[in-house]
Amino acid sequence: LMQDQVRELAEKGFYTNVDYLNGDRTYQETRSIYRKINSGELALLYITPERFRSRAFLNALSTRMMHDKGLEYMIFDEAHCISQWGQDFRPHYLRISEFVESLPRRPVVGAFTATATETVRQDVTRALQLRDPLEITTGFDRPNLYFDVIHPELKERELRSLLSRRKGKRGIS
């Protein structure tokens, strides 16, 4: 998901200095990203919450902070994971606000999700210690998403047919 978002931003010309940091990156790629953090080369970095505990990431960030360049914004996508159920399989979500508060200067914090109930929104606001957040809620009915259940007799044949009809498109099977 992060890689897709970075690629799409670059392809659409929004950012050329954007990257992502997760467990899929090689050691060399990770070191390169840390160098970009230090130099201020990155305008946008997608990062998993587990990295907030990484000594190497914290060192790169503190070097950046020493040059008084800090972070302007921290944006959390898939923010529903900050709520209770997400903590069950990604406990580092619980430590995000601790990380934010440890920074010399608190950046603007934003949280985005397409699947938040009122309870989840309250959890996210509390967990991230959002201050007077602007909340925008739109409908859940999105024309680009749909749910369909089929019961084929020959599952493999149907799957192959579905994949060939949707070549180059996204989906979950």
mmCIF file with all atom_site columns, C-alpha atoms in Angstrom:
data_model
loop_
_atom_site.group_PDB
_atom_site.id
_atom_site.type_symbol
_atom_site.label_atom_id
_atom_site.label_alt_id
_atom_site.label_comp_id
_atom_site.label_asym_id
_atom_site.label_entity_id
_atom_site.label_seq_id
_atom_site.pdbx_PDB_ins_code
_atom_site.Cartn_x
_atom_site.Cartn_y
_atom_site.Cartn_z
_atom_site.occupancy
_atom_site.B_iso_or_equiv
_atom_site.pdbx_formal_charge
_atom_site.auth_seq_id
_atom_site.auth_comp_id
_atom_site.auth_asym_id
_atom_site.auth_atom_id
_atom_site.pdbx_PDB_model_num
ATOM 1   C CA . LEU A 1 1   ? 0.000   0.000   0.000   1.00 0.00 ? 1   LEU A CA 1
ATOM 2   C CA . MET A 1 2   ? 2.746   2.482   0.896   1.00 0.00 ? 2   MET A CA 1
ATOM 3   C CA . GLN A 1 3   ? 4.694   1.666   -2.230  1.00 0.00 ? 3   GLN A CA 1
ATOM 4   C CA . ASP A 1 4   ? 1.568   2.140   -4.361  1.00 0.00 ? 4   ASP A CA 1
ATOM 5   C CA . GLN A 1 5   ? 0.845   5.523   -2.781  1.00 0.00 ? 5   GLN A CA 1
ATOM 6   C CA . VAL A 1 6   ? 4.419   6.727   -3.297  1.00 0.00 ? 6   VAL A CA 1
ATOM 7   C CA . ARG A 1 7   ? 4.398   5.579   -6.922  1.00 0.00 ? 7   ARG A CA 1
ATOM 8   C CA . GLU A 1 8   ? 1.032   7.223   -7.638  1.00 0.00 ? 8   GLU A CA 1
ATOM 9   C CA . LEU A 1 9   ? 2.101   10.533  -6.064  1.00 0.00 ? 9   LEU A CA 1
ATOM 10  C CA . ALA A 1 10  ? 5.250   10.555  -8.190  1.00 0.00 ? 10  ALA A CA 1
ATOM 11  C CA . GLU A 1 11  ? 3.383   9.558   -11.367 1.00 0.00 ? 11  GLU A CA 1
ATOM 12  C CA . LYS A 1 12  ? 0.830   12.319  -10.857 1.00 0.00 ? 12  LYS A CA 1
ATOM 13  C CA . GLY A 1 13  ? 3.586   14.854  -10.276 1.00 0.00 ? 13  GLY A CA 1
ATOM 14  C CA . PHE A 1 14  ? 2.601   15.752  -6.717  1.00 0.00 ? 14  PHE A CA 1
ATOM 15  C CA . TYR A 1 15  ? 5.880   14.774  -5.121  1.00 0.00 ? 15  TYR A CA 1
ATOM 16  C CA . THR A 1 16  ? 9.211   13.626  -6.423  1.00 0.00 ? 16  THR A CA 1
ATOM 17  C CA . ASN A 1 17  ? 10.813  13.666  -2.979  1.00 0.00 ? 17  ASN A CA 1
ATOM 18  C CA . VAL A 1 18  ? 8.577   11.085  -1.337  1.00 0.00 ? 18  VAL A CA 1
ATOM 19  C CA . ASP A 1 19  ? 9.467   7.656   -0.004  1.00 0.00 ? 19  ASP A CA 1
ATOM 20  C CA . TYR A 1 20  ? 8.291   4.948   2.353   1.00 0.00 ? 20  TYR A CA 1
ATOM 21  C CA . LEU A 1 21  ? 9.904   3.011   5.153   1.00 0.00 ? 21  LEU A CA 1
ATOM 22  C CA . ASN A 1 22  ? 8.599   -0.368  6.216   1.00 0.00 ? 22  ASN A CA 1
ATOM 23  C CA . GLY A 1 23  ? 9.879   -3.875  6.871   1.00 0.00 ? 23  GLY A CA 1
ATOM 24  C CA . ASP A 1 24  ? 10.068  -4.667  3.148   1.00 0.00 ? 24  ASP A CA 1
ATOM 25  C CA . ARG A 1 25  ? 12.931  -2.241  2.518   1.00 0.00 ? 25  ARG A CA 1
ATOM 26  C CA . THR A 1 26  ? 16.469  -3.588  2.223   1.00 0.00 ? 26  THR A CA 1
ATOM 27  C CA . TYR A 1 27  ? 19.219  -2.432  4.557   1.00 0.00 ? 27  TYR A CA 1
ATOM 28  C CA . GLN A 1 28  ? 20.694  -0.248  1.801   1.00 0.00 ? 28  GLN A CA 1
ATOM 29  C CA . GLU A 1 29  ? 17.320  1.316   0.974   1.00 0.00 ? 29  GLU A CA 1
ATOM 30  C CA . THR A 1 30  ? 16.681  2.015   4.650   1.00 0.00 ? 30  THR A CA 1
ATOM 31  C CA . ARG A 1 31  ? 20.099  3.672   5.082   1.00 0.00 ? 31  ARG A CA 1
ATOM 32  C CA . SER A 1 32  ? 19.409  5.807   2.002   1.00 0.00 ? 32  SER A CA 1
ATOM 33  C CA . ILE A 1 33  ? 16.098  6.946   3.495   1.00 0.00 ? 33  ILE A CA 1
ATOM 34  C CA . TYR A 1 34  ? 17.822  7.872   6.765   1.00 0.00 ? 34  TYR A CA 1
ATOM 35  C CA . ARG A 1 35  ? 20.285  9.979   4.782   1.00 0.00 ? 35  ARG A CA 1
ATOM 36  C CA . LYS A 1 36  ? 17.357  11.694  3.053   1.00 0.00 ? 36  LYS A CA 1
ATOM 37  C CA . ILE A 1 37  ? 15.784  12.416  6.453   1.00 0.00 ? 37  ILE A CA 1
ATOM 38  C CA . ASN A 1 38  ? 19.069  13.955  7.676   1.00 0.00 ? 38  ASN A CA 1
ATOM 39  C CA . SER A 1 39  ? 19.495  16.117  4.598   1.00 0.00 ? 39  SER A CA 1
ATOM 40  C CA . GLY A 1 40  ? 15.894  17.310  4.525   1.00 0.00 ? 40  GLY A CA 1
ATOM 41  C CA . GLU A 1 41  ? 15.505  15.867  1.059   1.00 0.00 ? 41  GLU A CA 1
ATOM 42  C CA . LEU A 1 42  ? 12.148  14.233  1.795   1.00 0.00 ? 42  LEU A CA 1
ATOM 43  C CA . ALA A 1 43  ? 8.919   16.206  1.662   1.00 0.00 ? 43  ALA A CA 1
ATOM 44  C CA . LEU A 1 44  ? 6.828   13.167  2.574   1.00 0.00 ? 44  LEU A CA 1
ATOM 45  C CA . LEU A 1 45  ? 7.701   9.869   4.210   1.00 0.00 ? 45  LEU A CA 1
ATOM 46  C CA . TYR A 1 46  ? 5.296   7.004   4.731   1.00 0.00 ? 46  TYR A CA 1
ATOM 47  C CA . ILE A 1 47  ? 6.401   5.010   7.754   1.00 0.00 ? 47  ILE A CA 1
ATOM 48  C CA . THR A 1 48  ? 5.055   2.172   9.864   1.00 0.00 ? 48  THR A CA 1
ATOM 49  C CA . PRO A 1 49  ? 4.518   2.827   13.584  1.00 0.00 ? 49  PRO A CA 1
ATOM 50  C CA . GLU A 1 50  ? 7.004   0.073   14.448  1.00 0.00 ? 50  GLU A CA 1
ATOM 51  C CA . ARG A 1 51  ? 9.793   2.314   13.115  1.00 0.00 ? 51  ARG A CA 1
ATOM 52  C CA . PHE A 1 52  ? 9.109   4.903   15.821  1.00 0.00 ? 52  PHE A CA 1
ATOM 53  C CA . ARG A 1 53  ? 10.939  2.568   18.213  1.00 0.00 ? 53  ARG A CA 1
ATOM 54  C CA . SER A 1 54  ? 13.890  1.943   15.886  1.00 0.00 ? 54  SER A CA 1
ATOM 55  C CA . ARG A 1 55  ? 17.145  3.414   17.224  1.00 0.00 ? 55  ARG A CA 1
ATOM 56  C CA . ALA A 1 56  ? 18.387  4.117   13.676  1.00 0.00 ? 56  ALA A CA 1
ATOM 57  C CA . PHE A 1 57  ? 15.207  6.023   12.762  1.00 0.00 ? 57  PHE A CA 1
ATOM 58  C CA . LEU A 1 58  ? 15.296  7.993   16.012  1.00 0.00 ? 58  LEU A CA 1
ATOM 59  C CA . ASN A 1 59  ? 18.954  8.881   15.413  1.00 0.00 ? 59  ASN A CA 1
ATOM 60  C CA . ALA A 1 60  ? 18.203  10.076  11.875  1.00 0.00 ? 60  ALA A CA 1
ATOM 61  C CA . LEU A 1 61  ? 15.285  12.125  13.118  1.00 0.00 ? 61  LEU A CA 1
ATOM 62  C CA . SER A 1 62  ? 17.208  13.648  16.032  1.00 0.00 ? 62  SER A CA 1
ATOM 63  C CA . THR A 1 63  ? 19.980  14.723  13.643  1.00 0.00 ? 63  THR A CA 1
ATOM 64  C CA . ARG A 1 64  ? 17.281  16.419  11.585  1.00 0.00 ? 64  ARG A CA 1
ATOM 65  C CA . MET A 1 65  ? 15.849  18.062  14.701  1.00 0.00 ? 65  MET A CA 1
ATOM 66  C CA . MET A 1 66  ? 19.268  19.406  15.755  1.00 0.00 ? 66  MET A CA 1
ATOM 67  C CA . HIS A 1 67  ? 19.292  21.476  12.574  1.00 0.00 ? 67  HIS A CA 1
ATOM 68  C CA . ASP A 1 68  ? 15.975  22.983  13.733  1.00 0.00 ? 68  ASP A CA 1
ATOM 69  C CA . LYS A 1 69  ? 14.177  21.626  10.715  1.00 0.00 ? 69  LYS A CA 1
ATOM 70  C CA . GLY A 1 70  ? 11.912  19.222  12.604  1.00 0.00 ? 70  GLY A CA 1
ATOM 71  C CA . LEU A 1 71  ? 8.699   17.783  11.345  1.00 0.00 ? 71  LEU A CA 1
ATOM 72  C CA . GLU A 1 72  ? 5.938   20.035  10.163  1.00 0.00 ? 72  GLU A CA 1
ATOM 73  C CA . TYR A 1 73  ? 3.248   17.382  9.859   1.00 0.00 ? 73  TYR A CA 1
ATOM 74  C CA . MET A 1 74  ? 2.604   13.843  11.004  1.00 0.00 ? 74  MET A CA 1
ATOM 75  C CA . ILE A 1 75  ? -0.220  12.253  9.085   1.00 0.00 ? 75  ILE A CA 1
ATOM 76  C CA . PHE A 1 76  ? -1.598  8.844   9.978   1.00 0.00 ? 76  PHE A CA 1
ATOM 77  C CA . ASP A 1 77  ? -3.353  6.918   7.256   1.00 0.00 ? 77  ASP A CA 1
ATOM 78  C CA . GLU A 1 78  ? -5.521  3.933   8.106   1.00 0.00 ? 78  GLU A CA 1
ATOM 79  C CA . ALA A 1 79  ? -6.056  5.638   11.462  1.00 0.00 ? 79  ALA A CA 1
ATOM 80  C CA . HIS A 1 80  ? -8.739  3.148   12.450  1.00 0.00 ? 80  HIS A CA 1
ATOM 81  C CA . CYS A 1 81  ? -5.816  0.858   13.362  1.00 0.00 ? 81  CYS A CA 1
ATOM 82  C CA . ILE A 1 82  ? -5.090  3.215   16.255  1.00 0.00 ? 82  ILE A CA 1
ATOM 83  C CA . SER A 1 83  ? -8.407  2.189   17.769  1.00 0.00 ? 83  SER A CA 1
ATOM 84  C CA . GLN A 1 84  ? -8.757  -0.882  19.952  1.00 0.00 ? 84  GLN A CA 1
ATOM 85  C CA . TRP A 1 85  ? -8.910  -3.675  17.373  1.00 0.00 ? 85  TRP A CA 1
ATOM 86  C CA . GLY A 1 86  ? -5.811  -2.459  15.526  1.00 0.00 ? 86  GLY A CA 1
ATOM 87  C CA . GLN A 1 87  ? -3.783  -2.513  18.713  1.00 0.00 ? 87  GLN A CA 1
ATOM 88  C CA . ASP A 1 88  ? -4.380  -6.229  19.009  1.00 0.00 ? 88  ASP A CA 1
ATOM 89  C CA . PHE A 1 89  ? -2.196  -7.048  16.021  1.00 0.00 ? 89  PHE A CA 1
ATOM 90  C CA . ARG A 1 90  ? -0.107  -3.837  15.811  1.00 0.00 ? 90  ARG A CA 1
ATOM 91  C CA . PRO A 1 91  ? 0.635   -2.814  19.434  1.00 0.00 ? 91  PRO A CA 1
ATOM 92  C CA . HIS A 1 92  ? 3.005   -0.039  18.297  1.00 0.00 ? 92  HIS A CA 1
ATOM 93  C CA . TYR A 1 93  ? -0.046  2.019   17.395  1.00 0.00 ? 93  TYR A CA 1
ATOM 94  C CA . LEU A 1 94  ? -0.430  2.545   21.153  1.00 0.00 ? 94  LEU A CA 1
ATOM 95  C CA . ARG A 1 95  ? 2.911   4.350   21.282  1.00 0.00 ? 95  ARG A CA 1
ATOM 96  C CA . ILE A 1 96  ? 2.328   6.885   18.525  1.00 0.00 ? 96  ILE A CA 1
ATOM 97  C CA . SER A 1 97  ? 1.273   9.719   20.829  1.00 0.00 ? 97  SER A CA 1
ATOM 98  C CA . GLU A 1 98  ? 4.280   8.988   23.064  1.00 0.00 ? 98  GLU A CA 1
ATOM 99  C CA . PHE A 1 99  ? 6.502   9.438   20.027  1.00 0.00 ? 99  PHE A CA 1
ATOM 100 C CA . VAL A 1 100 ? 4.766   12.664  18.962  1.00 0.00 ? 100 VAL A CA 1
ATOM 101 C CA . GLU A 1 101 ? 5.089   14.114  22.462  1.00 0.00 ? 101 GLU A CA 1
ATOM 102 C CA . SER A 1 102 ? 8.800   13.233  22.589  1.00 0.00 ? 102 SER A CA 1
ATOM 103 C CA . LEU A 1 103 ? 9.544   15.575  19.697  1.00 0.00 ? 103 LEU A CA 1
ATOM 104 C CA . PRO A 1 104 ? 11.065  18.969  20.583  1.00 0.00 ? 104 PRO A CA 1
ATOM 105 C CA . ARG A 1 105 ? 8.195   20.688  18.764  1.00 0.00 ? 105 ARG A CA 1
ATOM 106 C CA . ARG A 1 106 ? 4.793   19.094  18.229  1.00 0.00 ? 106 ARG A CA 1
ATOM 107 C CA . PRO A 1 107 ? 3.960   18.935  14.529  1.00 0.00 ? 107 PRO A CA 1
ATOM 108 C CA . VAL A 1 108 ? 0.465   19.305  13.134  1.00 0.00 ? 108 VAL A CA 1
ATOM 109 C CA . VAL A 1 109 ? -1.092  15.845  13.490  1.00 0.00 ? 109 VAL A CA 1
ATOM 110 C CA . GLY A 1 110 ? -3.672  14.476  11.080  1.00 0.00 ? 110 GLY A CA 1
ATOM 111 C CA . ALA A 1 111 ? -5.429  11.134  10.901  1.00 0.00 ? 111 ALA A CA 1
ATOM 112 C CA . PHE A 1 112 ? -7.286  9.669   7.946   1.00 0.00 ? 112 PHE A CA 1
ATOM 113 C CA . THR A 1 113 ? -9.430  6.600   7.484   1.00 0.00 ? 113 THR A CA 1
ATOM 114 C CA . ALA A 1 114 ? -12.353 5.522   5.378   1.00 0.00 ? 114 ALA A CA 1
ATOM 115 C CA . THR A 1 115 ? -13.801 3.142   7.951   1.00 0.00 ? 115 THR A CA 1
ATOM 116 C CA . ALA A 1 116 ? -14.224 4.962   11.272  1.00 0.00 ? 116 ALA A CA 1
ATOM 117 C CA . THR A 1 117 ? -17.324 4.747   13.384  1.00 0.00 ? 117 THR A CA 1
ATOM 118 C CA . GLU A 1 118 ? -17.995 7.474   15.953  1.00 0.00 ? 118 GLU A CA 1
ATOM 119 C CA . THR A 1 119 ? -16.361 5.309   18.643  1.00 0.00 ? 119 THR A CA 1
ATOM 120 C CA . VAL A 1 120 ? -13.250 4.792   16.497  1.00 0.00 ? 120 VAL A CA 1
ATOM 121 C CA . ARG A 1 121 ? -13.033 8.534   15.767  1.00 0.00 ? 121 ARG A CA 1
ATOM 122 C CA . GLN A 1 122 ? -13.139 9.235   19.499  1.00 0.00 ? 122 GLN A CA 1
ATOM 123 C CA . ASP A 1 123 ? -10.439 6.587   20.107  1.00 0.00 ? 123 ASP A CA 1
ATOM 124 C CA . VAL A 1 124 ? -8.189  8.139   17.458  1.00 0.00 ? 124 VAL A CA 1
ATOM 125 C CA . THR A 1 125 ? -8.703  11.657  18.823  1.00 0.00 ? 125 THR A CA 1
ATOM 126 C CA . ARG A 1 126 ? -7.846  10.483  22.346  1.00 0.00 ? 126 ARG A CA 1
ATOM 127 C CA . ALA A 1 127 ? -4.922  8.228   21.359  1.00 0.00 ? 127 ALA A CA 1
ATOM 128 C CA . LEU A 1 128 ? -3.243  10.882  19.196  1.00 0.00 ? 128 LEU A CA 1
ATOM 129 C CA . GLN A 1 129 ? -4.155  13.668  21.620  1.00 0.00 ? 129 GLN A CA 1
ATOM 130 C CA . LEU A 1 130 ? -5.605  15.652  18.735  1.00 0.00 ? 130 LEU A CA 1
ATOM 131 C CA . ARG A 1 131 ? -6.288  19.257  19.652  1.00 0.00 ? 131 ARG A CA 1
ATOM 132 C CA . ASP A 1 132 ? -9.577  20.640  18.385  1.00 0.00 ? 132 ASP A CA 1
ATOM 133 C CA . PRO A 1 133 ? -9.545  18.376  15.309  1.00 0.00 ? 133 PRO A CA 1
ATOM 134 C CA . LEU A 1 134 ? -11.418 19.214  12.166  1.00 0.00 ? 134 LEU A CA 1
ATOM 135 C CA . GLU A 1 135 ? -13.541 16.160  11.394  1.00 0.00 ? 135 GLU A CA 1
ATOM 136 C CA . ILE A 1 136 ? -14.917 15.557  7.943   1.00 0.00 ? 136 ILE A CA 1
ATOM 137 C CA . THR A 1 137 ? -17.174 12.570  7.516   1.00 0.00 ? 137 THR A CA 1
ATOM 138 C CA . THR A 1 138 ? -18.439 11.472  4.144   1.00 0.00 ? 138 THR A CA 1
ATOM 139 C CA . GLY A 1 139 ? -20.614 8.535   3.232   1.00 0.00 ? 139 GLY A CA 1
ATOM 140 C CA . PHE A 1 140 ? -19.357 4.998   3.141   1.00 0.00 ? 140 PHE A CA 1
ATOM 141 C CA . ASP A 1 141 ? -20.974 4.370   -0.236  1.00 0.00 ? 141 ASP A CA 1
ATOM 142 C CA . ARG A 1 142 ? -18.145 4.850   -2.693  1.00 0.00 ? 142 ARG A CA 1
ATOM 143 C CA . PRO A 1 143 ? -18.791 4.039   -6.356  1.00 0.00 ? 143 PRO A CA 1
ATOM 144 C CA . ASN A 1 144 ? -15.275 2.681   -6.858  1.00 0.00 ? 144 ASN A CA 1
ATOM 145 C CA . LEU A 1 145 ? -15.792 0.011   -4.168  1.00 0.00 ? 145 LEU A CA 1
ATOM 146 C CA . TYR A 1 146 ? -18.242 -2.819  -4.149  1.00 0.00 ? 146 TYR A CA 1
ATOM 147 C CA . PHE A 1 147 ? -18.718 -6.164  -2.494  1.00 0.00 ? 147 PHE A CA 1
ATOM 148 C CA . ASP A 1 148 ? -19.847 -9.215  -4.398  1.00 0.00 ? 148 ASP A CA 1
ATOM 149 C CA . VAL A 1 149 ? -20.232 -12.851 -3.394  1.00 0.00 ? 149 VAL A CA 1
ATOM 150 C CA . ILE A 1 150 ? -20.204 -15.599 -5.965  1.00 0.00 ? 150 ILE A CA 1
ATOM 151 C CA . HIS A 1 151 ? -20.514 -19.339 -5.493  1.00 0.00 ? 151 HIS A CA 1
ATOM 152 C CA . PRO A 1 152 ? -18.909 -20.937 -8.552  1.00 0.00 ? 152 PRO A CA 1
ATOM 153 C CA . GLU A 1 153 ? -18.926 -24.656 -9.092  1.00 0.00 ? 153 GLU A CA 1
ATOM 154 C CA . LEU A 1 154 ? -15.355 -24.571 -10.394 1.00 0.00 ? 154 LEU A CA 1
ATOM 155 C CA . LYS A 1 155 ? -13.546 -22.082 -8.141  1.00 0.00 ? 155 LYS A CA 1
ATOM 156 C CA . GLU A 1 156 ? -10.166 -22.156 -9.888  1.00 0.00 ? 156 GLU A CA 1
ATOM 157 C CA . ARG A 1 157 ? -11.703 -21.611 -13.340 1.00 0.00 ? 157 ARG A CA 1
ATOM 158 C CA . GLU A 1 158 ? -13.835 -18.738 -12.038 1.00 0.00 ? 158 GLU A CA 1
ATOM 159 C CA . LEU A 1 159 ? -10.821 -17.148 -10.327 1.00 0.00 ? 159 LEU A CA 1
ATOM 160 C CA . ARG A 1 160 ? -8.749  -17.342 -13.518 1.00 0.00 ? 160 ARG A CA 1
ATOM 161 C CA . SER A 1 161 ? -11.619 -15.827 -15.492 1.00 0.00 ? 161 SER A CA 1
ATOM 162 C CA . LEU A 1 162 ? -12.050 -13.041 -12.958 1.00 0.00 ? 162 LEU A CA 1
ATOM 163 C CA . LEU A 1 163 ? -8.344  -12.243 -12.976 1.00 0.00 ? 163 LEU A CA 1
ATOM 164 C CA . SER A 1 164 ? -8.193  -12.135 -16.775 1.00 0.00 ? 164 SER A CA 1
ATOM 165 C CA . ARG A 1 165 ? -11.225 -9.778  -16.931 1.00 0.00 ? 165 ARG A CA 1
ATOM 166 C CA . ARG A 1 166 ? -9.671  -7.475  -14.324 1.00 0.00 ? 166 ARG A CA 1
ATOM 167 C CA . LYS A 1 167 ? -6.105  -7.465  -15.675 1.00 0.00 ? 167 LYS A CA 1
ATOM 168 C CA . GLY A 1 168 ? -4.306  -4.353  -14.484 1.00 0.00 ? 168 GLY A CA 1
ATOM 169 C CA . LYS A 1 169 ? -7.045  -3.481  -11.970 1.00 0.00 ? 169 LYS A CA 1
ATOM 170 C CA . ARG A 1 170 ? -7.102  -3.788  -8.193  1.00 0.00 ? 170 ARG A CA 1
ATOM 171 C CA . GLY A 1 171 ? -9.220  -6.091  -6.120  1.00 0.00 ? 171 GLY A CA 1
ATOM 172 C CA . ILE A 1 172 ? -9.384  -8.595  -3.299  1.00 0.00 ? 172 ILE A CA 1
ATOM 173 C CA . SER A 1 173 ? -10.295 -12.178 -4.018  1.00 0.00 ? 173 SER A CA 1
#
